[in-house]
């Protein structure tokens, strides 16, 4: 498999397969939203679009990064989201890095959004699709965020080497600037468990696929059965 690791600004054309990585915290949050029952997540282009969607659909759950803000229901924190019942709800998410990265590759035929919590399911989906060429979008810090790069490299390795040890990749993510900022209270809208929740490998058994539905980019979970789950032939 031919792999490229690019920051958002380095994307010049739509890749055939894009894996958009935001460990801290957009796609850890997205995975928790699905675990809490959300049906789908609309990735908003801007705060104004998120608020307009919320105004049009008052039962949708609007979520942004940073501090709580008028019009939004919650913030971009897995620790806060895990106690919410999102059964059947649509979430609208707007963050600084993750949602921007996904929207930057919206023309790609296959867009997966990922963090450590869905690493194996994401790798398995890439394996199943026999993808020759995969572009990993490292969303944080102009492509330099080590938590995102480490996760992207881990998923890429795991596509071909199922037994890859996560320890070194998790160490890098745990020592990243984002982890420090979350732990030190530099970032806002944070729960004390956020960093630990972002570093849980394979917490969830689904991958997350983003597709254009009309004018909106919509993220949905996709169960990816492991070979052990499949019926013997
Ligand atoms: O919520 C986050 O952790 C970040 C916000 S920022 O980078 O600290 O401004 O957003 P994300 O898009 O999830 O990286
Ligand atoms: Mg991030």
Coordinates of N, CA and C and ligand atoms in Angstrom, one line a residue:
X1 N 0.9 -1.2 0.0 CA 0.0 0.0 0.0 C 0.9 1.2 0.0
X2 N 0.6 2.1 -0.9 CA 1.3 3.4 -1.0 C 0.7 4.4 -0.1
X3 N 1.4 4.9 0.9 CA 0.8 5.8 1.8 C 1.5 7.2 1.8
X4 N 0.6 8.2 2.0 CA 1.1 9.6 2.1 C 0.5 10.2 3.4
X5 N 1.3 11.0 4.0 CA 0.9 11.7 5.2 C 0.9 13.2 5.0
X6 N -0.2 13.8 4.9 CA -0.2 15.3 4.5 C -1.0 16.1 5.5
X7 N -0.6 17.3 5.6 CA -1.4 18.3 6.4 C -2.5 18.8 5.5
X8 N -3.4 19.5 6.1 CA -4.6 20.0 5.3 C -4.1 20.9 4.1
X9 N -3.2 21.8 4.4 CA -2.8 22.7 3.4 C -2.0 22.1 2.2
X10 N -1.5 20.9 2.5 CA -0.7 20.2 1.4 C -1.6 19.4 0.5
X11 N -2.9 19.4 0.7 CA -3.8 18.6 -0.2 C -4.1 19.4 -1.4
X12 N -3.6 18.9 -2.6 CA -3.8 19.6 -3.8 C -4.9 19.0 -4.7
X13 N -5.1 17.7 -4.5 CA -6.2 17.1 -5.3 C -6.9 16.1 -4.4
X14 N -8.1 15.7 -4.8 CA -8.8 14.7 -4.0 C -8.1 13.3 -4.1
X15 N -7.7 12.8 -3.0 CA -7.1 11.4 -3.1 C -8.2 10.4 -3.4
X16 N -7.8 9.2 -3.8 CA -8.8 8.1 -4.0 C -9.3 7.6 -2.7
X17 N -8.4 7.5 -1.7 CA -8.8 7.1 -0.3 C -8.2 8.1 0.6
X18 N -9.0 8.7 1.5 CA -8.5 9.6 2.5 C -8.8 9.1 3.9
X19 N -7.9 9.0 4.8 CA -8.1 8.8 6.2 C -7.8 10.0 7.0
X20 N -8.8 10.7 7.5 CA -8.6 12.0 8.1 C -8.4 11.7 9.6
X21 N -7.3 12.1 10.2 CA -7.0 11.7 11.6 C -7.0 12.9 12.5
X22 N -7.9 12.8 13.5 CA -7.9 13.8 14.6 C -8.1 13.1 15.9
X23 N -7.0 12.8 16.6 CA -7.1 12.0 17.8 C -7.6 12.9 18.9
X24 N -7.1 14.2 19.0 CA -7.5 15.1 20.1 C -8.1 16.3 19.5
X25 N -9.5 16.4 19.4 CA -10.3 15.4 19.9 C -11.5 15.0 19.0
X26 N -11.5 15.6 17.8 CA -12.7 15.6 17.0 C -13.2 14.2 16.7
X27 N -12.3 13.3 16.3 CA -12.9 12.0 15.9 C -12.9 11.0 17.0
X28 N -12.3 11.3 18.1 CA -12.6 10.5 19.4 C -14.0 10.9 19.8
X29 N -14.3 12.2 19.8 CA -15.6 12.7 20.1 C -16.7 12.1 19.2
X30 N -16.4 12.0 17.9 CA -17.4 11.5 16.9 C -17.7 10.0 17.3
X31 N -16.6 9.3 17.6 CA -16.8 7.9 17.9 C -17.7 7.7 19.1
X32 N -17.4 8.5 20.1 CA -18.2 8.5 21.3 C -19.6 8.9 21.1
X33 N -19.8 9.8 20.2 CA -21.2 10.2 19.8 C -22.0 9.0 19.2
X34 N -21.3 8.2 18.4 CA -22.0 7.1 17.8 C -22.2 6.0 18.9
X35 N -21.2 5.9 19.8 CA -21.4 4.9 20.9 C -22.6 5.3 21.8
X36 N -22.8 6.6 21.9 CA -23.9 7.0 22.7 C -25.3 7.1 21.9
X37 N -25.2 6.6 20.7 CA -26.5 6.4 20.0 C -26.7 7.3 18.8
X38 N -25.8 8.3 18.6 CA -26.1 9.2 17.5 C -26.2 8.5 16.2
X39 N -27.2 8.9 15.3 CA -27.4 8.3 14.0 C -26.4 8.8 13.0
X40 N -26.1 10.1 13.0 CA -25.2 10.6 12.1 C -24.6 11.9 12.6
X41 N -23.4 12.3 12.0 CA -22.8 13.6 12.4 C -22.6 14.4 11.1
X42 N -23.2 15.6 11.1 CA -23.0 16.5 10.0 C -21.8 17.4 10.3
X43 N -20.8 17.4 9.4 CA -19.6 18.1 9.6 C -19.8 19.5 9.0
X44 N -19.8 20.5 9.9 CA -20.2 21.9 9.5 C -19.0 22.6 9.0
X45 N -19.2 23.4 8.0 CA -18.1 24.2 7.4 C -17.7 25.4 8.3
X46 N -18.6 25.9 9.1 CA -18.3 27.1 9.9 C -19.3 27.0 11.1
X47 N -18.9 27.9 12.1 CA -19.8 28.0 13.3 C -21.2 28.5 12.9
X48 N -21.2 29.5 11.9 CA -22.5 30.0 11.4 C -23.3 28.9 10.8
X49 N -22.7 28.1 10.0 CA -23.4 27.0 9.3 C -24.0 26.0 10.4
X50 N -23.2 25.7 11.4 CA -23.6 24.8 12.5 C -24.9 25.4 13.2
X51 N -24.8 26.7 13.5 CA -25.9 27.4 14.1 C -27.2 27.4 13.2
X52 N -26.9 27.6 11.9 CA -28.1 27.7 11.0 C -28.7 26.3 10.9
X53 N -27.9 25.2 10.9 CA -28.5 23.9 10.8 C -29.3 23.6 12.1
X54 N -28.7 24.0 13.2 CA -29.4 23.8 14.5 C -30.7 24.6 14.5
X55 N -30.7 25.8 14.0 CA -32.0 26.6 13.9 C -33.0 25.9 13.1
X56 N -32.6 25.3 12.0 CA -33.5 24.6 11.1 C -34.0 23.3 11.6
X57 N -33.1 22.7 12.5 CA -33.4 21.4 13.1 C -33.2 21.4 14.6
X58 N -34.1 22.0 15.3 CA -33.9 22.2 16.7 C -33.6 20.9 17.5
X59 N -33.9 19.8 17.0 CA -33.6 18.5 17.8 C -32.2 18.0 17.5
X60 N -31.5 18.6 16.5 CA -30.1 18.2 16.3 C -29.3 18.7 17.5
X61 N -28.1 18.1 17.7 CA -27.2 18.4 18.8 C -26.0 19.2 18.2
X62 N -25.9 20.4 18.5 CA -24.8 21.2 17.9 C -23.6 21.2 18.9
X63 N -22.4 21.0 18.3 CA -21.2 20.8 19.1 C -20.1 21.5 18.5
X64 N -19.3 22.2 19.3 CA -18.1 23.0 18.8 C -16.9 22.8 19.7
X65 N -15.7 23.0 19.2 CA -14.6 23.0 20.2 C -14.4 24.3 20.9
X66 N -13.5 24.3 21.8 CA -13.4 25.5 22.7 C -14.4 25.6 23.7
X67 N -14.6 26.8 24.3 CA -15.6 26.9 25.4 C -17.0 26.8 25.0
X68 N -18.0 26.5 25.9 CA -19.4 26.5 25.5 C -19.8 27.8 24.9
X69 N -20.7 27.8 24.0 CA -21.2 29.1 23.4 C -22.7 29.0 23.2
X70 N -23.3 30.2 23.2 CA -24.7 30.3 23.0 C -25.1 29.6 21.7
X71 N -26.2 28.8 21.7 CA -26.7 28.2 20.5 C -26.2 26.8 20.4
X72 N -25.1 26.5 21.0 CA -24.5 25.1 20.9 C -24.9 24.3 22.2
X73 N -25.1 23.0 22.0 CA -25.5 22.2 23.0 C -24.4 21.6 23.9
X74 N -23.3 21.4 23.3 CA -22.2 20.8 24.0 C -20.8 21.2 23.3
X75 N -19.8 20.6 23.9 CA -18.4 20.9 23.4 C -17.7 19.6 23.0
X76 N -16.5 19.8 22.4 CA -15.8 18.8 21.7 C -15.0 17.9 22.7
X77 N -15.7 17.3 23.7 CA -15.0 16.6 24.7 C -15.6 15.2 24.9
X78 N -14.7 14.1 24.7 CA -15.3 12.8 24.8 C -15.7 12.5 26.3
X79 N -15.0 13.1 27.2 CA -15.4 12.9 28.6 C -16.7 13.4 29.0
X80 N -17.1 14.5 28.3 CA -18.4 15.1 28.6 C -19.5 14.4 27.8
X81 N -19.1 14.0 26.5 CA -20.1 13.4 25.7 C -20.5 12.0 26.1
X82 N -19.6 11.3 26.8 CA -20.0 9.9 27.2 C -21.1 9.8 28.2
X83 N -21.5 10.9 28.8 CA -22.6 10.8 29.7 C -23.9 11.3 29.1
X84 N -23.9 11.6 27.8 CA -25.1 12.1 27.1 C -25.8 11.0 26.4
X85 N -27.1 11.0 26.4 CA -27.9 10.0 25.6 C -28.2 10.7 24.3
X86 N -27.6 10.1 23.2 CA -27.7 10.7 21.9 C -28.6 9.8 21.0
X87 N -29.3 8.9 21.6 CA -30.1 7.9 20.8 C -30.9 8.5 19.7
X88 N -30.5 8.1 18.4 CA -31.2 8.5 17.2 C -31.0 9.9 16.8
X89 N -30.1 10.6 17.5 CA -30.0 12.1 17.3 C -29.0 12.3 16.1
X90 N -29.1 13.5 15.5 CA -28.1 14.0 14.6 C -27.3 15.0 15.3
X91 N -26.0 14.8 15.2 CA -25.0 15.8 15.8 C -24.4 16.7 14.7
X92 N -24.3 17.9 14.9 CA -23.6 18.8 14.0 C -22.3 19.2 14.7
X93 N -21.2 18.9 14.1 CA -19.8 19.1 14.7 C -19.0 20.1 13.9
X94 N -18.5 21.1 14.6 CA -17.5 22.1 14.0 C -16.3 22.2 14.9
X95 N -15.1 21.8 14.4 CA -13.9 22.0 15.2 C -12.9 22.7 14.4
X96 N -11.8 23.0 15.1 CA -10.7 23.7 14.4 C -9.9 22.9 13.4
X97 N -9.7 21.6 13.7 CA -8.8 20.8 12.8 C -9.6 19.6 12.1
X98 N -10.2 18.8 12.9 CA -10.8 17.5 12.4 C -11.8 17.7 11.3
X99 N -12.8 18.5 11.6 CA -13.9 18.7 10.7 C -13.4 19.4 9.4
X100 N -12.5 20.3 9.6 CA -11.9 21.1 8.5 C -11.1 20.1 7.6
X101 N -10.4 19.2 8.2 CA -9.7 18.2 7.4 C -10.6 17.3 6.6
X102 N -11.7 16.9 7.2 CA -12.6 16.0 6.4 C -13.3 16.8 5.3
X103 N -13.6 18.0 5.5 CA -14.2 18.8 4.4 C -13.3 19.1 3.3
X104 N -12.0 19.1 3.6 CA -10.9 19.4 2.6 C -10.8 18.2 1.6
X105 N -11.3 17.0 2.0 CA -11.2 15.9 1.0 C -12.6 15.4 0.7
X106 N -13.6 16.3 0.7 CA -15.0 15.8 0.5 C -15.2 15.2 -0.9
X107 N -14.4 15.6 -1.8 CA -14.6 15.0 -3.2 C -13.9 13.6 -3.3
X108 N -13.2 13.2 -2.3 CA -12.6 11.8 -2.4 C -13.6 10.7 -2.5
X109 N -13.4 9.7 -3.3 CA -14.4 8.6 -3.3 C -14.6 7.9 -2.0
X110 N -13.6 7.8 -1.2 CA -13.7 7.1 0.2 C -13.0 8.0 1.2
X111 N -13.8 8.5 2.2 CA -13.2 9.3 3.3 C -13.5 8.6 4.6
X112 N -12.5 8.3 5.3 CA -12.7 7.7 6.6 C -12.1 8.7 7.6
X113 N -12.8 8.8 8.8 CA -12.3 9.7 9.8 C -11.9 8.8 11.0
X114 N -10.8 9.1 11.6 CA -10.2 8.1 12.6 C -9.4 8.8 13.7
X115 N -9.3 8.0 14.7 CA -8.4 8.2 15.9 C -8.1 6.8 16.4
X116 N -7.3 6.8 17.5 CA -6.9 5.5 18.0 C -8.2 4.6 18.4
X117 N -9.2 5.2 18.8 CA -10.4 4.5 19.3 C -11.0 3.6 18.2
X118 N -10.8 3.9 16.9 CA -11.3 3.1 15.8 C -10.2 2.6 14.9
X119 N -9.0 2.5 15.4 CA -7.8 2.1 14.6 C -8.0 0.8 13.9
X120 N -8.3 -0.2 14.6 CA -8.3 -1.6 14.0 C -9.5 -1.6 12.9
X121 N -10.6 -1.1 13.3 CA -11.7 -1.1 12.3 C -11.4 -0.4 11.1
X122 N -10.7 0.8 11.2 CA -10.3 1.6 10.1 C -9.3 0.8 9.2
X123 N -8.3 0.2 9.9 CA -7.3 -0.6 9.2 C -7.9 -1.8 8.5
X124 N -8.9 -2.4 9.1 CA -9.5 -3.6 8.5 C -10.3 -3.2 7.3
X125 N -10.9 -2.0 7.4 CA -11.7 -1.6 6.2 C -10.8 -1.3 5.0
X126 N -9.6 -0.7 5.3 CA -8.6 -0.4 4.2 C -8.1 -1.8 3.7
X127 N -7.9 -2.7 4.6 CA -7.4 -4.1 4.1 C -8.5 -4.7 3.2
X128 N -9.7 -4.7 3.7 CA -10.8 -5.3 3.0 C -11.0 -4.7 1.6
X129 N -10.8 -3.3 1.5 CA -11.0 -2.7 0.2 C -9.8 -2.8 -0.7
X130 N -8.7 -3.4 -0.1 CA -7.5 -3.6 -0.9 C -7.0 -2.2 -1.5
X131 N -7.0 -1.2 -0.7 CA -6.7 0.1 -1.2 C -5.2 0.2 -1.5
X132 N -4.9 0.5 -2.8 CA -3.5 0.6 -3.2 C -2.8 1.8 -2.7
X133 N -3.5 2.9 -2.6 CA -3.0 4.2 -2.3 C -3.9 4.9 -1.3
X134 N -3.3 5.3 -0.2 CA -4.1 5.9 0.9 C -3.4 7.2 1.4
X135 N -4.2 8.3 1.4 CA -3.7 9.5 1.9 C -4.2 9.8 3.3
X136 N -3.3 9.9 4.3 CA -3.6 10.2 5.7 C -3.5 11.7 5.8
X137 N -4.6 12.3 6.3 CA -4.6 13.7 6.5 C -4.4 13.9 8.0
X138 N -3.2 14.5 8.3 CA -2.8 14.8 9.6 C -3.3 16.2 10.0
X139 N -4.4 16.2 10.7 CA -5.2 17.5 10.8 C -4.6 18.5 11.7
X140 N -3.9 18.1 12.7 CA -3.5 19.1 13.7 C -2.2 19.8 13.3
X141 N -2.0 21.1 13.8 CA -0.8 21.8 13.7 C -0.1 21.8 12.3
X142 N -0.9 22.1 11.3 CA -0.4 22.1 9.9 C 0.3 20.8 9.5
X143 N -0.2 19.7 10.0 CA 0.3 18.4 9.6 C 1.4 17.9 10.5
X144 N 1.7 18.7 11.6 CA 2.8 18.3 12.4 C 2.4 17.7 13.8
X145 N 1.1 17.7 14.0 CA 0.6 17.2 15.3 C 1.0 15.8 15.5
X146 N 1.8 15.5 16.5 CA 2.4 14.2 16.6 C 1.3 13.1 17.1
X147 N 0.3 13.6 17.8 CA -0.8 12.6 18.1 C -1.5 12.1 16.9
X148 N -1.7 13.0 15.9 CA -2.4 12.6 14.7 C -1.4 11.8 13.8
X149 N -0.2 12.3 13.6 CA 0.8 11.5 12.8 C 1.1 10.1 13.4
X150 N 1.2 10.0 14.7 CA 1.5 8.7 15.3 C 0.3 7.8 15.0
X151 N -0.9 8.3 15.1 CA -2.1 7.4 14.9 C -2.2 7.0 13.4
X152 N -1.9 8.0 12.6 CA -2.0 7.7 11.1 C -0.9 6.6 10.8
X153 N 0.3 6.8 11.3 CA 1.3 5.8 11.0 C 1.0 4.4 11.6
X154 N 0.3 4.4 12.8 CA -0.1 3.2 13.4 C -1.1 2.5 12.5
X155 N -2.1 3.2 12.1 CA -3.2 2.6 11.3 C -2.6 2.1 10.0
X156 N -1.7 2.9 9.4 CA -1.1 2.5 8.1 C -0.3 1.2 8.3
X157 N 0.5 1.1 9.4 CA 1.3 -0.1 9.7 C 0.3 -1.3 9.9
X158 N -0.7 -1.0 10.6 CA -1.6 -2.1 11.0 C -2.4 -2.7 9.8
X159 N -2.5 -2.0 8.7 CA -3.2 -2.5 7.5 C -2.4 -3.7 7.1
X160 N -1.1 -3.6 7.1 CA -0.3 -4.7 6.6 C 0.3 -5.7 7.7
X161 N 0.4 -5.1 8.9 CA 1.0 -5.9 10.0 C 0.0 -5.9 11.1
X162 N -0.9 -6.9 11.1 CA -2.0 -6.9 12.1 C -1.5 -6.9 13.6
X163 N -0.4 -7.4 13.8 CA 0.1 -7.5 15.2 C 0.9 -6.3 15.6
X164 N 0.9 -5.2 14.9 CA 1.7 -4.1 15.3 C 1.4 -3.6 16.7
X165 N 2.5 -3.4 17.5 CA 2.3 -3.0 18.9 C 2.0 -1.5 18.9
X166 N 1.0 -1.1 19.6 CA 0.6 0.3 19.7 C 1.4 1.2 20.6
X167 N 2.2 0.5 21.5 CA 2.8 1.2 22.6 C 3.6 2.5 22.2
X168 N 4.5 2.4 21.3 CA 5.3 3.5 20.9 C 4.5 4.6 20.3
X169 N 3.5 4.3 19.5 CA 2.6 5.3 18.9 C 1.8 6.0 20.0
X170 N 1.4 5.3 20.9 CA 0.6 5.9 22.0 C 1.5 6.8 22.9
X171 N 2.7 6.3 23.1 CA 3.7 7.1 23.9 C 3.8 8.5 23.2
X172 N 4.0 8.5 21.9 CA 4.2 9.8 21.2 C 2.9 10.7 21.3
X173 N 1.8 10.0 21.2 CA 0.5 10.8 21.3 C 0.4 11.4 22.7
X174 N 0.7 10.5 23.7 CA 0.6 11.0 25.1 C 1.5 12.1 25.4
X175 N 2.6 12.2 24.7 CA 3.6 13.3 24.9 C 3.5 14.4 23.9
X176 N 2.4 14.4 23.2 CA 2.2 15.5 22.2 C 1.8 16.8 22.9
X177 N 1.9 17.9 22.1 CA 1.6 19.2 22.5 C 0.1 19.2 22.9
X178 N -0.8 18.6 22.1 CA -2.2 18.6 22.3 C -2.5 18.0 23.7
X179 N -1.9 16.8 23.9 CA -2.1 16.1 25.2 C -1.7 17.0 26.4
X180 N -0.6 17.7 26.2 CA -0.1 18.6 27.3 C -1.1 19.8 27.5
X181 N -1.6 20.3 26.4 CA -2.5 21.5 26.5 C -3.8 21.1 27.1
X182 N -4.3 19.9 26.8 CA -5.5 19.4 27.4 C -5.3 19.1 28.8
X183 N -4.2 18.6 29.2 CA -4.0 18.3 30.6 C -3.7 19.5 31.4
X184 N -3.1 20.5 30.8 CA -2.8 21.7 31.6 C -3.8 22.8 31.6
X185 N -5.0 22.5 30.9 CA -6.1 23.5 30.9 C -5.9 24.6 29.9
X186 N -4.9 24.4 29.0 CA -4.7 25.5 27.9 C -5.9 25.5 27.0
X187 N -6.4 24.3 26.6 CA -7.6 24.2 25.8 C -8.8 24.3 26.7
X188 N -9.9 24.7 26.1 CA -11.2 24.9 26.8 C -12.2 23.8 26.4
X189 N -13.2 23.7 27.3 CA -14.2 22.7 27.1 C -13.6 21.3 27.2
X190 N -12.9 21.1 28.3 CA -12.2 19.8 28.6 C -12.7 19.1 29.8
X191 N -12.7 17.8 29.7 CA -13.0 16.9 30.9 C -11.7 16.3 31.3
X192 N -11.5 16.1 32.6 CA -10.2 15.5 33.0 C -9.8 14.2 32.3
X193 N -10.8 13.4 31.9 CA -10.5 12.1 31.3 C -10.2 12.2 29.8
X194 N -10.3 13.4 29.2 CA -10.2 13.5 27.7 C -9.0 12.8 27.1
X195 N -7.8 13.1 27.7 CA -6.6 12.6 27.1 C -6.6 11.0 27.1
X196 N -6.9 10.5 28.3 CA -7.0 9.0 28.4 C -8.0 8.4 27.4
X197 N -9.1 9.1 27.3 CA -10.2 8.5 26.3 C -9.7 8.6 24.9
X198 N -8.9 9.6 24.6 CA -8.3 9.7 23.2 C -7.3 8.7 22.9
X199 N -6.7 8.1 24.0 CA -5.6 7.1 23.8 C -6.1 5.6 24.0
X200 N -7.4 5.4 24.0 CA -7.9 4.1 24.1 C -7.9 3.4 22.7
X201 N -7.0 2.5 22.5 CA -6.9 1.8 21.2 C -8.1 0.8 21.0
X202 N -8.7 0.9 19.9 CA -9.8 0.0 19.5 C -10.9 0.0 20.5
X203 N -11.3 1.1 21.1 CA -12.4 1.2 22.0 C -13.7 0.8 21.3
X204 N -13.8 1.1 20.0 CA -15.0 0.8 19.3 C -14.8 0.0 18.1
X205 N -15.8 -0.9 17.7 CA -15.6 -1.8 16.6 C -15.9 -1.3 15.2
X206 N -16.2 -0.1 15.1 CA -16.7 0.5 13.8 C -15.7 1.4 13.2
X207 N -15.7 1.6 11.9 CA -15.0 2.6 11.2 C -16.0 3.8 11.1
X208 N -15.5 4.9 10.6 CA -16.4 6.1 10.4 C -16.2 6.6 9.0
X209 N -17.3 6.6 8.2 CA -17.2 6.9 6.8 C -17.9 8.2 6.6
X210 N -17.3 9.2 5.9 CA -17.9 10.5 5.6 C -18.3 10.5 4.1
X211 N -19.5 10.9 3.8 CA -19.9 11.0 2.4 C -20.7 12.3 2.3
X212 N -20.8 12.7 1.0 CA -21.6 13.9 0.7 C -23.1 13.4 0.6
X213 N -23.9 14.1 1.3 CA -25.4 13.8 1.2 C -26.0 15.1 0.9
X214 N -26.3 15.3 -0.4 CA -26.7 16.6 -0.9 C -25.5 17.6 -0.7
X215 N -25.8 18.7 0.0 CA -24.7 19.7 0.2 C -23.9 19.5 1.5
X216 N -24.4 18.5 2.3 CA -23.8 18.3 3.6 C -22.8 17.1 3.6
X217 N -21.7 17.2 4.3 CA -20.8 16.1 4.5 C -21.3 15.4 5.8
X218 N -21.6 14.1 5.7 CA -22.2 13.4 6.8 C -21.3 12.2 7.2
X219 N -21.1 12.0 8.5 CA -20.3 11.0 9.0 C -21.2 9.9 9.6
X220 N -20.9 8.6 9.3 CA -21.7 7.6 9.9 C -20.8 6.4 10.3
X221 N -21.2 5.6 11.3 CA -20.3 4.5 11.7 C -20.6 3.3 10.7
X222 N -19.5 2.5 10.5 CA -19.7 1.4 9.6 C -19.0 0.2 10.3
X223 N -19.9 -0.8 10.7 CA -19.3 -2.0 11.4 C -18.4 -2.7 10.4
X224 N -17.3 -3.1 10.9 CA -16.3 -3.9 10.0 C -16.0 -5.2 10.8
X225 N -16.7 -6.3 10.4 CA -16.6 -7.5 11.1 C -15.1 -8.0 11.1
X226 N -14.6 -8.5 12.2 CA -13.3 -9.1 12.1 C -13.4 -10.5 11.6
X227 N -12.3 -11.1 11.0 CA -12.4 -12.4 10.5 C -13.0 -13.4 11.5
X228 N -12.6 -13.2 12.8 CA -13.1 -14.1 13.8 C -14.6 -14.1 14.0
X229 N -15.2 -13.0 13.6 CA -16.7 -12.8 13.7 C -17.4 -13.5 12.5
X230 N -16.7 -13.7 11.5 CA -17.4 -14.2 10.3 C -17.6 -15.7 10.4
X231 N -18.7 -16.1 9.8 CA -19.1 -17.6 9.9 C -18.1 -18.4 9.1
X232 N -17.7 -19.6 9.7 CA -16.8 -20.4 8.9 C -17.5 -20.9 7.6
X233 N -16.7 -21.1 6.5 CA -17.4 -21.6 5.3 C -17.1 -23.1 5.2
Ligands
LIG1 O1 -11.1 20.4 20.6 C1 -9.9 20.3 20.3 O2 -9.1 19.7 21.0 C2 -9.3 21.0 19.1 C3 -9.5 22.5 19.4 S1 -8.0 23.4 19.4 O3 -7.1 22.8 18.4 O4 -7.5 23.3 20.7 O5 -8.4 24.8 19.0 O6 -10.1 20.8 18.0 P1 -9.9 19.5 17.0 O7 -10.4 19.9 15.7 O8 -10.7 18.4 17.6 O9 -8.4 19.2 17.0
LIG2 MG1 -6.8 17.7 17.0

